[in-house]
């Protein structure tokens, strides 16, 4: 079977290859940051990330070639698989630092909550597309909330607040694009804030979560405790100045001042060694990727494809914004990885597969006529 038989010529002409290029540039930045760690005596992260990126490439190709409508037919099975995996990890998962999020060991792990985001995009898109004529009714609004409530509650039990919030962000972006009443969304936001305030007053929020929120406003109040990561990240970013210290010469990360330097705080390596220029380049890459993705969503007539695209953009946008924000100290630390850059197999595979879905949508949309 030739490439032209597998992929229609029209798809190749219309597919947004800028999105593909931006994705690979972001992956390259992640490899470079992990390469800096490798130079300083820990090559294992880079070697595994290259292998995981190759697996992610398979997911990307599958996502690009598959039709969203066909995937939607498996929605019930995907939802069941999603919930089943989240229950299984609570019962049989590997515990690390007080959280039960993974199957496997430290070197080879599978994180169901990462895949829960992708499952949510597809299954929620199917639910909303099937009710496209009743999207402004309160009943459909509540159905969409109940749809995400089960996986979110299971994820919060791990506990994994960052991924739970990511699924809420995916839901919000998809129902907004679907055309639900803004009044319903406003009520949800107000109720959510009030509920958070009640939980805070009643002491139902974990102490470490409270400390992370306080650390954003007052990182110097507990410099060796809750404010440690924020202070060290700010020092790393500021010390990079304009052009950075150079590849492999960052002192904050390589002298182990920054915990989780290969995952949640990998941006500090980029900022310290590449300076302001590299930092702005990273932000620009994500901004351009989201912009090109929005152009795809806006030019797609198919409801299912538009909703899947909106879900992918909501997920990537949330992750990039929250990760960069917490690294810079303007948002609480939530353990959200930076897409394509942070070390991690589940995150890489899900992110690349999601972009594959977006590129596939761009190739199947109808050409614009002026």
Tab-separated table of C-alpha atoms in Angstrom:
chain	number	residue	atom	x	y	z
A	1	UNK	CA	0.000	0.000	0.000
A	2	UNK	CA	1.439	3.366	-1.046
A	3	UNK	CA	1.306	6.611	0.938
A	4	UNK	CA	-1.201	8.065	-1.555
A	5	UNK	CA	-3.535	5.098	-1.022
A	6	UNK	CA	-3.307	5.442	2.756
A	7	UNK	CA	-3.520	9.247	2.828
A	8	UNK	CA	-5.645	11.108	0.237
A	9	UNK	CA	-3.842	13.802	-1.742
A	10	UNK	CA	-6.388	16.427	-0.643
A	11	UNK	CA	-5.612	15.614	2.998
A	12	UNK	CA	-1.908	16.191	2.410
A	13	UNK	CA	-2.608	19.541	0.754
A	14	UNK	CA	-4.969	20.823	3.452
A	15	UNK	CA	-3.308	19.439	6.596
A	16	UNK	CA	-1.842	22.222	8.735
A	17	UNK	CA	1.824	21.249	8.743
A	18	UNK	CA	2.719	24.340	10.791
A	19	UNK	CA	1.141	22.615	13.774
A	20	UNK	CA	3.347	19.582	13.151
A	21	UNK	CA	6.457	21.766	12.863
A	22	UNK	CA	5.677	23.646	16.088
A	23	UNK	CA	5.100	20.366	17.913
A	24	UNK	CA	8.473	18.979	16.840
A	25	UNK	CA	10.229	22.237	17.758
A	26	UNK	CA	8.734	21.991	21.265
A	27	UNK	CA	9.844	18.349	21.490
A	28	UNK	CA	13.338	19.423	20.418
A	29	UNK	CA	13.429	22.024	23.189
A	30	UNK	CA	12.528	19.327	25.683
A	31	UNK	CA	15.270	17.058	24.358
A	32	UNK	CA	17.762	19.924	24.641
A	33	UNK	CA	16.809	20.597	28.272
A	34	UNK	CA	17.063	16.899	29.115
A	35	UNK	CA	20.351	16.809	27.198
A	36	UNK	CA	21.646	19.464	29.567
A	37	UNK	CA	20.729	17.187	32.465
A	38	UNK	CA	22.482	14.319	30.655
A	39	UNK	CA	25.687	16.365	30.333
A	40	UNK	CA	25.618	16.787	34.088
A	41	UNK	CA	25.533	13.075	34.785
A	42	UNK	CA	21.949	11.854	34.246
A	43	UNK	CA	21.587	10.643	30.621
A	44	UNK	CA	18.717	8.255	31.395
A	45	UNK	CA	15.996	10.910	31.114
A	46	UNK	CA	17.007	11.903	27.585
A	47	UNK	CA	17.350	8.329	26.318
A	48	UNK	CA	13.930	7.351	27.644
A	49	UNK	CA	12.319	10.540	26.360
A	50	UNK	CA	13.582	9.896	22.826
A	51	UNK	CA	12.091	6.399	22.959
A	52	UNK	CA	8.819	7.716	24.391
A	53	UNK	CA	8.663	10.367	21.671
A	54	UNK	CA	8.958	7.609	19.069
A	55	UNK	CA	5.980	5.853	20.660
A	56	UNK	CA	4.186	9.195	20.718
A	57	UNK	CA	4.869	9.548	17.001
A	58	UNK	CA	2.871	6.354	16.413
A	59	UNK	CA	0.022	7.892	18.394
A	60	UNK	CA	0.333	11.098	16.380
A	61	UNK	CA	0.059	9.224	13.073
A	62	UNK	CA	-2.931	7.213	14.282
A	63	UNK	CA	-4.632	10.387	15.484
A	64	UNK	CA	-3.970	12.141	12.186
A	65	UNK	CA	-5.302	9.303	10.039
A	66	UNK	CA	-8.381	8.323	12.047
A	67	UNK	CA	-11.740	10.024	11.495
A	68	UNK	CA	-13.224	11.625	14.631
A	69	UNK	CA	-16.651	10.304	13.684
A	70	UNK	CA	-15.390	6.714	13.692
A	71	UNK	CA	-13.687	7.173	17.049
A	72	UNK	CA	-16.926	8.621	18.403
A	73	UNK	CA	-18.711	5.339	17.695
A	74	UNK	CA	-16.537	3.753	20.366
A	75	UNK	CA	-17.428	6.441	22.905
A	76	UNK	CA	-19.254	4.147	25.357
A	77	UNK	CA	-16.376	1.670	25.389
A	78	UNK	CA	-13.786	4.430	25.797
A	79	UNK	CA	-15.710	5.933	28.702
A	80	UNK	CA	-15.921	2.535	30.388
A	81	UNK	CA	-12.216	1.931	29.786
A	82	UNK	CA	-11.421	5.356	31.202
A	83	UNK	CA	-13.355	4.800	34.435
A	84	UNK	CA	-12.080	1.222	34.737
A	85	UNK	CA	-8.434	2.284	34.510
A	86	UNK	CA	-8.924	5.066	37.060
A	87	UNK	CA	-10.517	2.630	39.514
A	88	UNK	CA	-7.825	0.014	38.869
A	89	UNK	CA	-4.983	2.448	39.569
A	90	UNK	CA	-6.523	3.340	42.944
A	91	UNK	CA	-6.693	-0.349	43.834
A	92	UNK	CA	-3.472	-1.682	42.328
A	93	UNK	CA	-1.380	1.373	41.433
A	94	UNK	CA	2.157	2.243	42.502
A	95	UNK	CA	2.350	4.793	45.333
A	96	UNK	CA	4.916	7.580	45.076
A	97	UNK	CA	5.176	10.554	47.453
A	98	UNK	CA	1.723	9.912	48.868
A	99	UNK	CA	-0.041	9.681	45.487
A	100	UNK	CA	-1.349	6.602	43.687
A	101	UNK	CA	-1.297	7.618	40.018
A	102	UNK	CA	0.751	5.023	38.149
A	103	UNK	CA	1.054	1.421	37.167
A	104	UNK	CA	4.598	0.092	36.954
A	105	UNK	CA	7.892	1.199	38.486
A	106	UNK	CA	9.954	4.382	38.628
A	107	UNK	CA	11.623	3.631	35.282
A	108	UNK	CA	8.567	2.416	33.360
A	109	UNK	CA	5.208	3.863	34.362
A	110	UNK	CA	1.734	4.208	32.881
A	111	UNK	CA	-0.484	7.038	34.171
A	112	UNK	CA	-4.207	6.493	33.440
A	113	UNK	CA	-5.157	10.041	34.457
A	114	UNK	CA	-3.149	11.425	31.521
A	115	UNK	CA	-5.102	9.264	29.084
A	116	UNK	CA	-8.317	10.266	30.871
A	117	UNK	CA	-7.947	13.709	29.294
A	118	UNK	CA	-7.867	12.285	25.781
A	119	UNK	CA	-10.761	9.924	26.518
A	120	UNK	CA	-12.742	12.867	27.893
A	121	UNK	CA	-12.183	14.910	24.732
A	122	UNK	CA	-13.551	12.148	22.493
A	123	UNK	CA	-16.439	10.974	24.700
A	124	UNK	CA	-17.623	14.458	25.645
A	125	UNK	CA	-17.495	15.532	21.987
A	126	UNK	CA	-19.690	12.548	21.112
A	127	UNK	CA	-22.197	13.425	23.840
A	128	UNK	CA	-22.444	17.078	22.810
A	129	UNK	CA	-22.587	16.352	19.071
A	130	UNK	CA	-25.449	13.891	19.606
A	131	UNK	CA	-27.398	16.639	21.423
A	132	UNK	CA	-26.520	19.516	19.129
A	133	UNK	CA	-30.185	20.602	18.850
A	134	UNK	CA	-30.630	20.840	22.639
A	135	UNK	CA	-27.300	22.280	23.746
A	136	UNK	CA	-28.832	25.314	25.451
A	137	UNK	CA	-31.107	23.278	27.704
A	138	UNK	CA	-30.189	22.928	31.415
A	139	UNK	CA	-30.582	19.151	31.127
A	140	UNK	CA	-27.808	18.773	28.551
A	141	UNK	CA	-25.632	21.129	30.585
A	142	UNK	CA	-26.032	18.897	33.653
A	143	UNK	CA	-25.465	15.763	31.569
A	144	UNK	CA	-22.145	17.161	30.381
A	145	UNK	CA	-21.166	17.925	33.983
A	146	UNK	CA	-22.081	14.443	35.157
A	147	UNK	CA	-20.097	13.030	32.239
A	148	UNK	CA	-16.847	14.470	33.613
A	149	UNK	CA	-17.768	14.190	37.310
A	150	UNK	CA	-16.919	10.479	37.626
A	151	UNK	CA	-13.367	10.646	36.163
A	152	UNK	CA	-12.637	13.939	37.943
A	153	UNK	CA	-13.660	12.552	41.352
A	154	UNK	CA	-11.592	9.404	40.794
A	155	UNK	CA	-8.576	11.501	39.797
A	156	UNK	CA	-8.960	13.723	42.867
A	157	UNK	CA	-8.875	10.570	44.995
A	158	UNK	CA	-5.317	9.784	43.805
A	159	UNK	CA	-4.874	12.775	44.598
A	160	UNK	CA	-4.073	14.681	41.384
A	161	UNK	CA	-5.584	18.169	41.491
A	162	UNK	CA	-3.770	19.399	38.364
A	163	UNK	CA	-5.198	16.709	36.065
A	164	UNK	CA	-8.648	17.099	37.616
A	165	UNK	CA	-8.569	20.820	36.833
A	166	UNK	CA	-7.313	20.036	33.326
A	167	UNK	CA	-10.418	17.930	32.635
A	168	UNK	CA	-12.629	20.747	33.959
A	169	UNK	CA	-10.811	23.148	31.610
A	170	UNK	CA	-11.379	20.738	28.708
A	171	UNK	CA	-15.086	20.579	29.576
A	172	UNK	CA	-15.362	24.369	29.810
A	173	UNK	CA	-13.688	24.953	26.433
A	174	UNK	CA	-15.779	22.312	24.672
A	175	UNK	CA	-19.186	23.363	26.013
A	176	UNK	CA	-18.340	27.005	25.252
A	177	UNK	CA	-17.508	26.177	21.623
A	178	UNK	CA	-20.591	23.944	21.458
A	179	UNK	CA	-22.727	27.007	22.124
A	180	UNK	CA	-24.132	26.463	25.594
A	181	UNK	CA	-25.688	29.440	27.367
A	182	UNK	CA	-23.134	31.729	28.972
A	183	UNK	CA	-25.481	32.065	31.946
A	184	UNK	CA	-25.015	28.349	32.693
A	185	UNK	CA	-21.249	28.699	32.525
A	186	UNK	CA	-21.336	31.798	34.742
A	187	UNK	CA	-23.427	29.982	37.356
A	188	UNK	CA	-20.999	27.047	37.274
A	189	UNK	CA	-18.025	29.379	37.793
A	190	UNK	CA	-19.704	31.218	40.690
A	191	UNK	CA	-20.820	27.988	42.387
A	192	UNK	CA	-17.301	26.583	41.958
A	193	UNK	CA	-15.722	29.610	43.629
A	194	UNK	CA	-18.248	29.550	46.474
A	195	UNK	CA	-17.705	25.833	46.994
A	196	UNK	CA	-13.951	26.365	47.096
A	197	UNK	CA	-14.436	29.080	49.722
A	198	UNK	CA	-16.639	26.797	51.834
A	199	UNK	CA	-14.090	23.965	51.615
A	200	UNK	CA	-11.338	26.392	52.616
A	201	UNK	CA	-13.299	27.600	55.645
A	202	UNK	CA	-14.168	24.067	56.731
A	203	UNK	CA	-10.584	22.857	56.377
A	204	UNK	CA	-11.459	20.306	53.683
A	205	UNK	CA	-8.538	21.355	51.453
A	206	UNK	CA	-5.250	19.547	52.092
A	207	UNK	CA	-2.716	21.530	54.087
A	208	UNK	CA	-0.085	21.259	51.363
A	209	UNK	CA	-2.554	22.712	48.838
A	210	UNK	CA	-3.265	25.672	51.124
A	211	UNK	CA	0.452	26.211	51.589
A	212	UNK	CA	1.051	26.220	47.834
A	213	UNK	CA	-1.627	28.872	47.330
A	214	UNK	CA	-0.177	31.032	50.114
A	215	UNK	CA	3.330	30.555	48.689
A	216	UNK	CA	2.362	32.388	45.491
A	217	UNK	CA	1.605	35.586	47.401
A	218	UNK	CA	4.261	35.130	50.097
A	219	UNK	CA	7.062	32.819	48.938
A	220	UNK	CA	9.456	34.244	51.525
A	221	UNK	CA	7.177	33.349	54.446
A	222	UNK	CA	8.405	29.737	54.337
A	223	UNK	CA	11.551	29.760	52.157
A	224	UNK	CA	12.610	26.228	53.076
A	225	UNK	CA	9.110	24.731	52.903
A	226	UNK	CA	6.100	25.646	50.766
A	227	UNK	CA	7.865	28.615	49.160
A	228	UNK	CA	11.059	26.740	48.284
A	229	UNK	CA	10.154	25.672	44.730
A	230	UNK	CA	8.748	29.075	43.807
A	231	UNK	CA	11.783	30.971	45.131
A	232	UNK	CA	14.311	28.685	43.441
A	233	UNK	CA	12.425	28.769	40.138
A	234	UNK	CA	12.358	32.573	40.190
A	235	UNK	CA	16.080	32.675	40.941
A	236	UNK	CA	16.796	30.324	38.022
A	237	UNK	CA	14.678	32.295	35.558
A	238	UNK	CA	16.089	35.654	36.670
A	239	UNK	CA	19.695	34.486	36.602
A	240	UNK	CA	19.381	33.584	32.923
A	241	UNK	CA	19.081	37.280	32.022
A	242	UNK	CA	18.903	37.985	28.282
A	243	UNK	CA	20.931	35.253	26.579
A	244	UNK	CA	21.306	32.712	29.369
A	245	UNK	CA	24.288	30.962	30.893
A	246	UNK	CA	24.742	28.494	28.059
A	247	UNK	CA	23.967	24.836	27.486
A	248	UNK	CA	24.710	22.679	30.529
A	249	UNK	CA	25.855	25.647	32.635
A	250	UNK	CA	22.740	26.305	34.671
A	251	UNK	CA	23.585	26.219	38.365
A	252	UNK	CA	20.131	26.122	39.947
A	253	UNK	CA	18.966	22.938	38.259
A	254	UNK	CA	22.237	21.053	38.108
A	255	UNK	CA	23.119	21.701	41.730
A	256	UNK	CA	19.742	20.202	42.662
A	257	UNK	CA	18.225	23.428	44.020
A	258	UNK	CA	15.102	22.794	41.920
A	259	UNK	CA	13.062	19.636	42.602
A	260	UNK	CA	11.429	17.881	39.636
A	261	UNK	CA	13.683	19.752	37.212
A	262	UNK	CA	13.050	17.179	34.461
A	263	UNK	CA	9.234	17.296	34.712
A	264	UNK	CA	7.172	20.091	36.258
A	265	UNK	CA	10.001	22.651	36.438
A	266	UNK	CA	11.850	21.896	33.209
A	267	UNK	CA	11.161	25.438	31.974
A	268	UNK	CA	13.651	26.709	34.569
A	269	UNK	CA	16.443	24.928	32.668
A	270	UNK	CA	15.366	26.585	29.410
A	271	UNK	CA	15.133	30.020	31.058
A	272	UNK	CA	18.399	29.795	32.984
A	273	UNK	CA	20.503	28.426	30.145
A	274	UNK	CA	18.727	30.155	27.243
A	275	UNK	CA	17.758	33.373	28.973
A	276	UNK	CA	14.929	35.735	28.135
A	277	UNK	CA	15.289	34.990	24.420
A	278	UNK	CA	14.673	31.261	24.845
A	279	UNK	CA	11.848	31.888	27.313
A	280	UNK	CA	10.015	34.164	24.888
A	281	UNK	CA	10.578	31.628	22.105
A	282	UNK	CA	8.893	28.895	24.161
A	283	UNK	CA	5.890	31.110	24.902
A	284	UNK	CA	5.681	32.080	21.220
A	285	UNK	CA	5.712	28.416	20.132
A	286	UNK	CA	2.710	27.595	22.297
A	287	UNK	CA	0.907	30.779	21.278
A	288	UNK	CA	1.402	29.992	17.582
A	289	UNK	CA	0.380	26.365	18.027
A	290	UNK	CA	-2.844	27.394	19.771
A	291	UNK	CA	-3.508	30.060	17.131
A	292	UNK	CA	-3.051	27.620	14.246
A	293	UNK	CA	-5.217	25.129	16.102
A	294	UNK	CA	-7.944	27.714	16.567
A	295	UNK	CA	-7.851	28.464	12.831
A	296	UNK	CA	-8.486	24.750	12.218
A	297	UNK	CA	-11.401	24.642	14.669
A	298	UNK	CA	-12.936	27.837	13.287
A	299	UNK	CA	-12.811	26.577	9.690
A	300	UNK	CA	-14.315	23.146	10.410
A	301	UNK	CA	-18.006	22.595	9.681
A	302	UNK	CA	-18.292	19.138	11.223
A	303	UNK	CA	-19.604	19.435	14.793
A	304	UNK	CA	-17.772	16.391	16.136
A	305	UNK	CA	-14.433	17.502	14.687
A	306	UNK	CA	-14.869	21.057	15.951
A	307	UNK	CA	-15.538	19.832	19.485
A	308	UNK	CA	-12.585	17.422	19.465
A	309	UNK	CA	-10.350	20.235	18.239
A	310	UNK	CA	-11.670	22.563	20.949
A	311	UNK	CA	-10.964	19.914	23.587
A	312	UNK	CA	-7.397	19.425	22.369
A	313	UNK	CA	-6.733	23.170	22.391
A	314	UNK	CA	-8.255	23.550	25.862
A	315	UNK	CA	-6.031	20.781	27.192
A	316	UNK	CA	-2.806	22.066	25.639
A	317	UNK	CA	-3.597	25.683	26.501
A	318	UNK	CA	-4.379	24.844	30.130
A	319	UNK	CA	-1.188	22.828	30.549
A	320	UNK	CA	1.067	25.444	28.970
A	321	UNK	CA	-0.504	28.359	30.873
A	322	UNK	CA	-0.525	26.631	34.275
A	323	UNK	CA	2.951	25.113	33.973
A	324	UNK	CA	4.592	28.357	32.872
A	325	UNK	CA	2.581	30.285	35.456
A	326	UNK	CA	3.590	28.069	38.373
A	327	UNK	CA	7.223	28.058	37.226
A	328	UNK	CA	7.244	31.858	37.188
A	329	UNK	CA	5.572	31.951	40.594
A	330	UNK	CA	2.293	33.577	39.528
A	331	UNK	CA	0.193	30.411	39.966
A	332	UNK	CA	0.213	27.695	42.669
A	333	UNK	CA	2.302	24.579	42.077
A	334	UNK	CA	-0.072	21.874	40.813
A	335	UNK	CA	2.198	19.295	39.168
A	336	UNK	CA	1.062	19.995	35.598
A	337	UNK	CA	3.651	19.046	32.917
A	338	UNK	CA	4.660	21.321	30.045
A	339	UNK	CA	3.368	19.652	26.833
A	340	UNK	CA	6.080	18.061	24.638
A	341	UNK	CA	8.852	19.469	26.848
A	342	UNK	CA	8.485	17.865	30.277
A	343	UNK	CA	9.838	14.359	30.781
A	344	UNK	CA	7.097	11.731	30.926
A	345	UNK	CA	5.801	9.001	28.648
A	346	UNK	CA	2.063	9.190	29.285
A	347	UNK	CA	2.027	12.969	28.872
A	348	UNK	CA	4.092	12.829	25.674
A	349	UNK	CA	1.971	10.116	24.062
A	350	UNK	CA	-1.304	11.850	24.934
A	351	UNK	CA	-0.071	15.263	23.763
A	352	UNK	CA	1.251	13.956	20.442
A	353	UNK	CA	-1.865	11.865	19.793
A	354	UNK	CA	-4.038	14.891	20.543
A	355	UNK	CA	-2.117	17.029	18.065
A	356	UNK	CA	-2.481	14.198	15.562
A	357	UNK	CA	-6.271	14.454	15.938
A	358	UNK	CA	-6.032	18.208	15.348
A	359	UNK	CA	-3.891	17.784	12.219
A	360	UNK	CA	-6.266	15.096	10.960
A	361	UNK	CA	-9.190	17.511	11.360
A	362	UNK	CA	-7.310	20.153	9.379
A	363	UNK	CA	-6.768	17.676	6.529
A	364	UNK	CA	-10.426	16.634	6.315
A	365	UNK	CA	-12.055	20.068	6.515
A	366	UNK	CA	-13.696	21.495	3.427
A	367	UNK	CA	-11.555	23.959	1.495
A	368	UNK	CA	-12.448	27.607	2.011
A	369	UNK	CA	-14.074	29.353	-0.951
A	370	UNK	CA	-13.793	33.124	-1.357
